[in-house]
mmCIF file of N, CA and C in Angstrom:
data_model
loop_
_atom_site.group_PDB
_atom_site.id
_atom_site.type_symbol
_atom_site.label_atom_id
_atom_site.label_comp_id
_atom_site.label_asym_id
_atom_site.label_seq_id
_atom_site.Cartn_x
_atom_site.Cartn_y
_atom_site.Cartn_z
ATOM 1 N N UNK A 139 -5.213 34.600 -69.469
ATOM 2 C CA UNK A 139 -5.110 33.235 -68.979
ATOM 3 C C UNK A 139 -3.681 32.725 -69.199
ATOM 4 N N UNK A 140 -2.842 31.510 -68.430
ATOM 5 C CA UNK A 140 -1.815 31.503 -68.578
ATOM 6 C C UNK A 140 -1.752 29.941 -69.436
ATOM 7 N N UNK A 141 -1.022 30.000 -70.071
ATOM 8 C CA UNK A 141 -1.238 28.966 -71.023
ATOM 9 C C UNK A 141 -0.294 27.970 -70.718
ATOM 10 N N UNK A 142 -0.305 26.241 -70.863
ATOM 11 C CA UNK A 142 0.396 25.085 -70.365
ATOM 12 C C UNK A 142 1.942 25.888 -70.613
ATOM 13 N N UNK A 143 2.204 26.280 -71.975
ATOM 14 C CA UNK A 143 3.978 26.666 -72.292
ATOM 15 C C UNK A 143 4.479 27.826 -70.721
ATOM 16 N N UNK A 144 3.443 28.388 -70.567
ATOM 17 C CA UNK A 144 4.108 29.374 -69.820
ATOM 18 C C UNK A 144 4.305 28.225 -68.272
ATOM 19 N N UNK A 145 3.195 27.972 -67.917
ATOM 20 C CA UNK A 145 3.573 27.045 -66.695
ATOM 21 C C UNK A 145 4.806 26.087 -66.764
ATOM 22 N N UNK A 146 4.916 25.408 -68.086
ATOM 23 C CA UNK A 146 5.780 24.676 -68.092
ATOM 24 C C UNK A 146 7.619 25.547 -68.195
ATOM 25 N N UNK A 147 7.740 26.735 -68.352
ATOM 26 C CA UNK A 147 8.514 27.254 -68.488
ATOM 27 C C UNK A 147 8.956 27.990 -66.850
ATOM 28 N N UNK A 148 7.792 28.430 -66.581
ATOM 29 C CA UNK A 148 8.029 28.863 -65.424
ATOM 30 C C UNK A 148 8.482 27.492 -63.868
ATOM 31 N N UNK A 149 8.328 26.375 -64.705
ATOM 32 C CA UNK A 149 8.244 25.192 -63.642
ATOM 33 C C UNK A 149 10.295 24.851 -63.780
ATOM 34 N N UNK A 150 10.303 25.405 -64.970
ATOM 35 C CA UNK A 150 12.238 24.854 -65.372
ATOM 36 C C UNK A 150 12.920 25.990 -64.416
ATOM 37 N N UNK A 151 12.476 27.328 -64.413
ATOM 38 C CA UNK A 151 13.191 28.495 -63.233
ATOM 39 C C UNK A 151 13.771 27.516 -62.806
ATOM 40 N N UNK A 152 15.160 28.131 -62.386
ATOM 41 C CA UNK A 152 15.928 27.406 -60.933
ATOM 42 C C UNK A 152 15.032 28.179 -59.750
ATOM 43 N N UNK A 153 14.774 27.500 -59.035
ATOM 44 C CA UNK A 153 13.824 28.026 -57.925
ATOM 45 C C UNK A 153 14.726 28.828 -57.131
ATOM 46 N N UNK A 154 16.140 28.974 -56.632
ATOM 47 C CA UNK A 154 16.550 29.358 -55.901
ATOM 48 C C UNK A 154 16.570 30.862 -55.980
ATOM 49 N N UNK A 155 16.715 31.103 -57.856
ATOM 50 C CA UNK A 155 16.856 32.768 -57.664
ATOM 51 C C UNK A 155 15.597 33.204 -57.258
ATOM 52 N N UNK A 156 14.750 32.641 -57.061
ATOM 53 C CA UNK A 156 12.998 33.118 -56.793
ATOM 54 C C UNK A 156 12.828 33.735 -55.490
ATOM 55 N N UNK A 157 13.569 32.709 -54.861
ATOM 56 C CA UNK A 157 13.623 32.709 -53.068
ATOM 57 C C UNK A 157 14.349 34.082 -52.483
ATOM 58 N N UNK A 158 13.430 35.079 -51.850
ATOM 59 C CA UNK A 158 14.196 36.152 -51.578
ATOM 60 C C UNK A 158 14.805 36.278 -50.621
ATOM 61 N N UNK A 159 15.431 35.231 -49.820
ATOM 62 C CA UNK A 159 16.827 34.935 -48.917
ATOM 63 C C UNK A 159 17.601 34.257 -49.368
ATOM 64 N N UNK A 160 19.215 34.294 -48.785
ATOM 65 C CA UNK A 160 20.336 33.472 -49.606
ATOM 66 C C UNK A 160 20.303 32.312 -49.436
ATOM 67 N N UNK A 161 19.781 31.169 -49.710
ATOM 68 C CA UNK A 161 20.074 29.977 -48.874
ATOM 69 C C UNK A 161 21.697 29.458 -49.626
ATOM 70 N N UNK A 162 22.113 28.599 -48.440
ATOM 71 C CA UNK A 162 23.580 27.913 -48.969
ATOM 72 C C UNK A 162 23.123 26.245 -48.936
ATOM 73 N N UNK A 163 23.844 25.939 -49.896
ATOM 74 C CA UNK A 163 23.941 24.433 -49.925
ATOM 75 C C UNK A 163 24.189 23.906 -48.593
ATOM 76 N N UNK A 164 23.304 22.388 -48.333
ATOM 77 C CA UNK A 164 24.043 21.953 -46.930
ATOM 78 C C UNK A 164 23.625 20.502 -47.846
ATOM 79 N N UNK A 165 23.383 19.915 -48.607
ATOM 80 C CA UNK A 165 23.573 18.676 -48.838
ATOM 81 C C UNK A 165 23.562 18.497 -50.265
ATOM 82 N N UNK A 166 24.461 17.270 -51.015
ATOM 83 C CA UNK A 166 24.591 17.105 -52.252
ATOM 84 C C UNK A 166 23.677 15.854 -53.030
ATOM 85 N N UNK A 167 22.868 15.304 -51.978
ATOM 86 C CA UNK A 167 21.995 14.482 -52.486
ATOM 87 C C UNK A 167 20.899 14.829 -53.855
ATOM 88 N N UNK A 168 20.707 14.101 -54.478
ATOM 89 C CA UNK A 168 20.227 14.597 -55.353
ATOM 90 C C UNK A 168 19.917 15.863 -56.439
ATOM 91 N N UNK A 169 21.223 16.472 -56.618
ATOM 92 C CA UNK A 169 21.619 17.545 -57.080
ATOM 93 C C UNK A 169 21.725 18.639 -56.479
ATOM 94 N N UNK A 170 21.788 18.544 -55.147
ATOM 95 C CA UNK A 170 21.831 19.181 -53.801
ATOM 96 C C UNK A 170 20.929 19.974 -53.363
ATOM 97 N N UNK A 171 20.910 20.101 -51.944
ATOM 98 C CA UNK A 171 19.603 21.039 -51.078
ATOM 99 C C UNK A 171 19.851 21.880 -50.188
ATOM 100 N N UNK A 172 19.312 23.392 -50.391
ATOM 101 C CA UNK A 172 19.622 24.259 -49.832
ATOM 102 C C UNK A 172 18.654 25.035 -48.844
ATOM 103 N N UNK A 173 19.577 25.571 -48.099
ATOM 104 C CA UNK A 173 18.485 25.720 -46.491
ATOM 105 C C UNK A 173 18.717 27.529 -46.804
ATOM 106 N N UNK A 174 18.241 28.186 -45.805
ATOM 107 C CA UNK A 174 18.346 29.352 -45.628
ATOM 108 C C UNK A 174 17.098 29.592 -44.556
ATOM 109 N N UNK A 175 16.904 31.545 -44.097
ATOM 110 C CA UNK A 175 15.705 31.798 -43.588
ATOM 111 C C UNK A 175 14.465 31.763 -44.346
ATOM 112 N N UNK A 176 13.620 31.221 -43.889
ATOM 113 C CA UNK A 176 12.147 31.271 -44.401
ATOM 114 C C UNK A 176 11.833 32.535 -44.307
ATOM 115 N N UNK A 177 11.193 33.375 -45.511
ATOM 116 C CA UNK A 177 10.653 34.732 -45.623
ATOM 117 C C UNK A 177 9.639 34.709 -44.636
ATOM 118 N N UNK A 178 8.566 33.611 -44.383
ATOM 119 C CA UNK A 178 7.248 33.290 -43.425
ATOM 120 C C UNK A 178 7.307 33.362 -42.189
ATOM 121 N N UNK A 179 7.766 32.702 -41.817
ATOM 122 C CA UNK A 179 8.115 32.201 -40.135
ATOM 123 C C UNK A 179 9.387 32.649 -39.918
ATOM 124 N N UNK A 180 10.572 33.111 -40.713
ATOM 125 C CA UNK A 180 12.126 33.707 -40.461
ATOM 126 C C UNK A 180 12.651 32.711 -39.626
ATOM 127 N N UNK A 181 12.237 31.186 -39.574
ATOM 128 C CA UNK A 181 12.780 30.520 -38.837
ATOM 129 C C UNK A 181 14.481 30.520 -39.876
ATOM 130 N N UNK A 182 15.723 30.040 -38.704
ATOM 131 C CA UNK A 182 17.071 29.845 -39.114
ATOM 132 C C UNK A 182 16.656 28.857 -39.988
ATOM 133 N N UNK A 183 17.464 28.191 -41.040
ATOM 134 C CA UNK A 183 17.187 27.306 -41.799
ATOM 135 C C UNK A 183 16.418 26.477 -42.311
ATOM 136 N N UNK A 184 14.716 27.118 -41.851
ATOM 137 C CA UNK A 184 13.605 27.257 -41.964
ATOM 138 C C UNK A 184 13.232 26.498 -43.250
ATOM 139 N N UNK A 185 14.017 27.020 -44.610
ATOM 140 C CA UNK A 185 13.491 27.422 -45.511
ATOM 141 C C UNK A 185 14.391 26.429 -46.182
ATOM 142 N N UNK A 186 13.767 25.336 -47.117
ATOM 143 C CA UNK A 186 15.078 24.186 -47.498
ATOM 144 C C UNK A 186 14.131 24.314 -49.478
ATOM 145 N N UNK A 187 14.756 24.227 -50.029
ATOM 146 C CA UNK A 187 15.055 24.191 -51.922
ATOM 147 C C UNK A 187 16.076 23.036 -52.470
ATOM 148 N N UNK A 188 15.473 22.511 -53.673
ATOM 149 C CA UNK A 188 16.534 21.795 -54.485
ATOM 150 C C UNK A 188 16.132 22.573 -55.602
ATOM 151 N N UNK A 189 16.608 22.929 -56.571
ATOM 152 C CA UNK A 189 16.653 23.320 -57.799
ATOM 153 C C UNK A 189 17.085 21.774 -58.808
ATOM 154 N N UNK A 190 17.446 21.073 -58.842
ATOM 155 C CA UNK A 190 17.189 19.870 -59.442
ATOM 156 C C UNK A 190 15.524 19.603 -59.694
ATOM 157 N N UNK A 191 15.177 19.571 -58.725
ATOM 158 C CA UNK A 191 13.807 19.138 -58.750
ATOM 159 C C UNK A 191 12.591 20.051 -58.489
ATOM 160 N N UNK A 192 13.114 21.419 -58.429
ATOM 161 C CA UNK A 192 12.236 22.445 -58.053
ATOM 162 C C UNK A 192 11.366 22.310 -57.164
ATOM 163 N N UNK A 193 11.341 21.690 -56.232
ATOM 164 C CA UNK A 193 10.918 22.114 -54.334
ATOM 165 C C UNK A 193 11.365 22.920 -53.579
ATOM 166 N N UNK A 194 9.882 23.985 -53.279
ATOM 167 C CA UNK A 194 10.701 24.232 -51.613
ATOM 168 C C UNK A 194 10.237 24.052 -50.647
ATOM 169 N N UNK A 195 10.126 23.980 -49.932
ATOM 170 C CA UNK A 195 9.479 23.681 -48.452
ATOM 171 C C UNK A 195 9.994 24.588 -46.565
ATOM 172 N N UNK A 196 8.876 25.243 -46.122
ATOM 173 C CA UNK A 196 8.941 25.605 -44.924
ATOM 174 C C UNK A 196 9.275 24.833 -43.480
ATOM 175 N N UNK A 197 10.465 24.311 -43.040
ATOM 176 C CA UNK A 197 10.280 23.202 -42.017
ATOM 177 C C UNK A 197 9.081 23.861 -41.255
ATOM 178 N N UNK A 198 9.553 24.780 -40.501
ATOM 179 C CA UNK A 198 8.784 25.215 -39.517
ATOM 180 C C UNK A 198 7.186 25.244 -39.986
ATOM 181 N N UNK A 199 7.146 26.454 -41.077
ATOM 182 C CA UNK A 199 5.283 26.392 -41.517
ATOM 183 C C UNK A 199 4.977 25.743 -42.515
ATOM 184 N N UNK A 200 5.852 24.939 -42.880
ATOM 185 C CA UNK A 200 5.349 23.449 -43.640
ATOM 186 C C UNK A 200 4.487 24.790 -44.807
ATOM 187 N N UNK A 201 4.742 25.654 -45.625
ATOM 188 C CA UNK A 201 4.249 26.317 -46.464
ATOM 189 C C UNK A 201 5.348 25.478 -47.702
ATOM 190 N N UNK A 202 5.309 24.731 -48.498
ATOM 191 C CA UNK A 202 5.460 23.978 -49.673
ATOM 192 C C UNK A 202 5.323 23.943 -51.210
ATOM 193 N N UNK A 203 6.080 23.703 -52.713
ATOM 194 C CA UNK A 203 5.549 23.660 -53.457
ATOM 195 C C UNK A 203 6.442 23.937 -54.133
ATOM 196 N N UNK A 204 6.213 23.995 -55.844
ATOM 197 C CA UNK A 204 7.036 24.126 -56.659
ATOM 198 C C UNK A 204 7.281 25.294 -57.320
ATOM 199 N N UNK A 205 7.913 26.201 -58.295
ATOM 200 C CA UNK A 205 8.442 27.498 -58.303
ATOM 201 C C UNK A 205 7.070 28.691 -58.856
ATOM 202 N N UNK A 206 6.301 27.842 -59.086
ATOM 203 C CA UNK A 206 4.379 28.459 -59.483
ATOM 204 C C UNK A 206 4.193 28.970 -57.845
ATOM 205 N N UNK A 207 4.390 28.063 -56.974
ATOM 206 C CA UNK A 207 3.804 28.148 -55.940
ATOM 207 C C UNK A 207 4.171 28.863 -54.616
ATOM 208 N N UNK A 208 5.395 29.111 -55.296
ATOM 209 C CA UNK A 208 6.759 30.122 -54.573
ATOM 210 C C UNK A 208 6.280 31.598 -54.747
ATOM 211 N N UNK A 209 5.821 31.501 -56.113
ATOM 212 C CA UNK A 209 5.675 33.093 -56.812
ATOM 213 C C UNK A 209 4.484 33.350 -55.743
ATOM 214 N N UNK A 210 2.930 32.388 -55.902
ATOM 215 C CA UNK A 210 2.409 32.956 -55.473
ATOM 216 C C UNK A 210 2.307 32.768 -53.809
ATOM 217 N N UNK A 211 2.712 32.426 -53.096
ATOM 218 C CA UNK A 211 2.466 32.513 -51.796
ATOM 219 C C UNK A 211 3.486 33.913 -51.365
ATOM 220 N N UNK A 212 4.406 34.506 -52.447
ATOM 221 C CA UNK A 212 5.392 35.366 -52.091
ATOM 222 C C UNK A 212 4.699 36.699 -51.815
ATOM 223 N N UNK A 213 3.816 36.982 -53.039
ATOM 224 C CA UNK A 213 3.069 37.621 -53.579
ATOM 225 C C UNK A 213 1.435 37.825 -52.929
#
């Protein structure tokens, strides 16, 4: 079973190294947000992350969530 410490540890990851495409910064708002291809849909810049706040989100397949939720939809 995975216990609150581990979730909560796994929630601090910078999400970006998780993401197995490069995304590049395209905005500095809020500790900035980065686009790249979506692994899902391979849409172009598909695929948008902040690591400030650990989101990522699919424009195109709206597939969403925080770095728990990265692992498992990867997987």
């Amino acid at each position: 079973m995975v216990t609150e410490a581990q979730i909560r540890q796994a929630k601090m990851h910078d999400i970006l190294t998780l993401v197995p495409t490069e995304l590049k910064r395209v905005s500095g708002h809020n500790g900035g947000e980065y686009a790249g291809p979506c692994p899902w849909c391979h849409g172009n810049h598909g695929l948008r992350g902040c690591p400030e706040s650990g989101w990522f989100r699919g424009r195109q397949c709206n597939v969403k969530g925080d770095a728990i939720d990265l692992i498992c939809q990867l997987n």
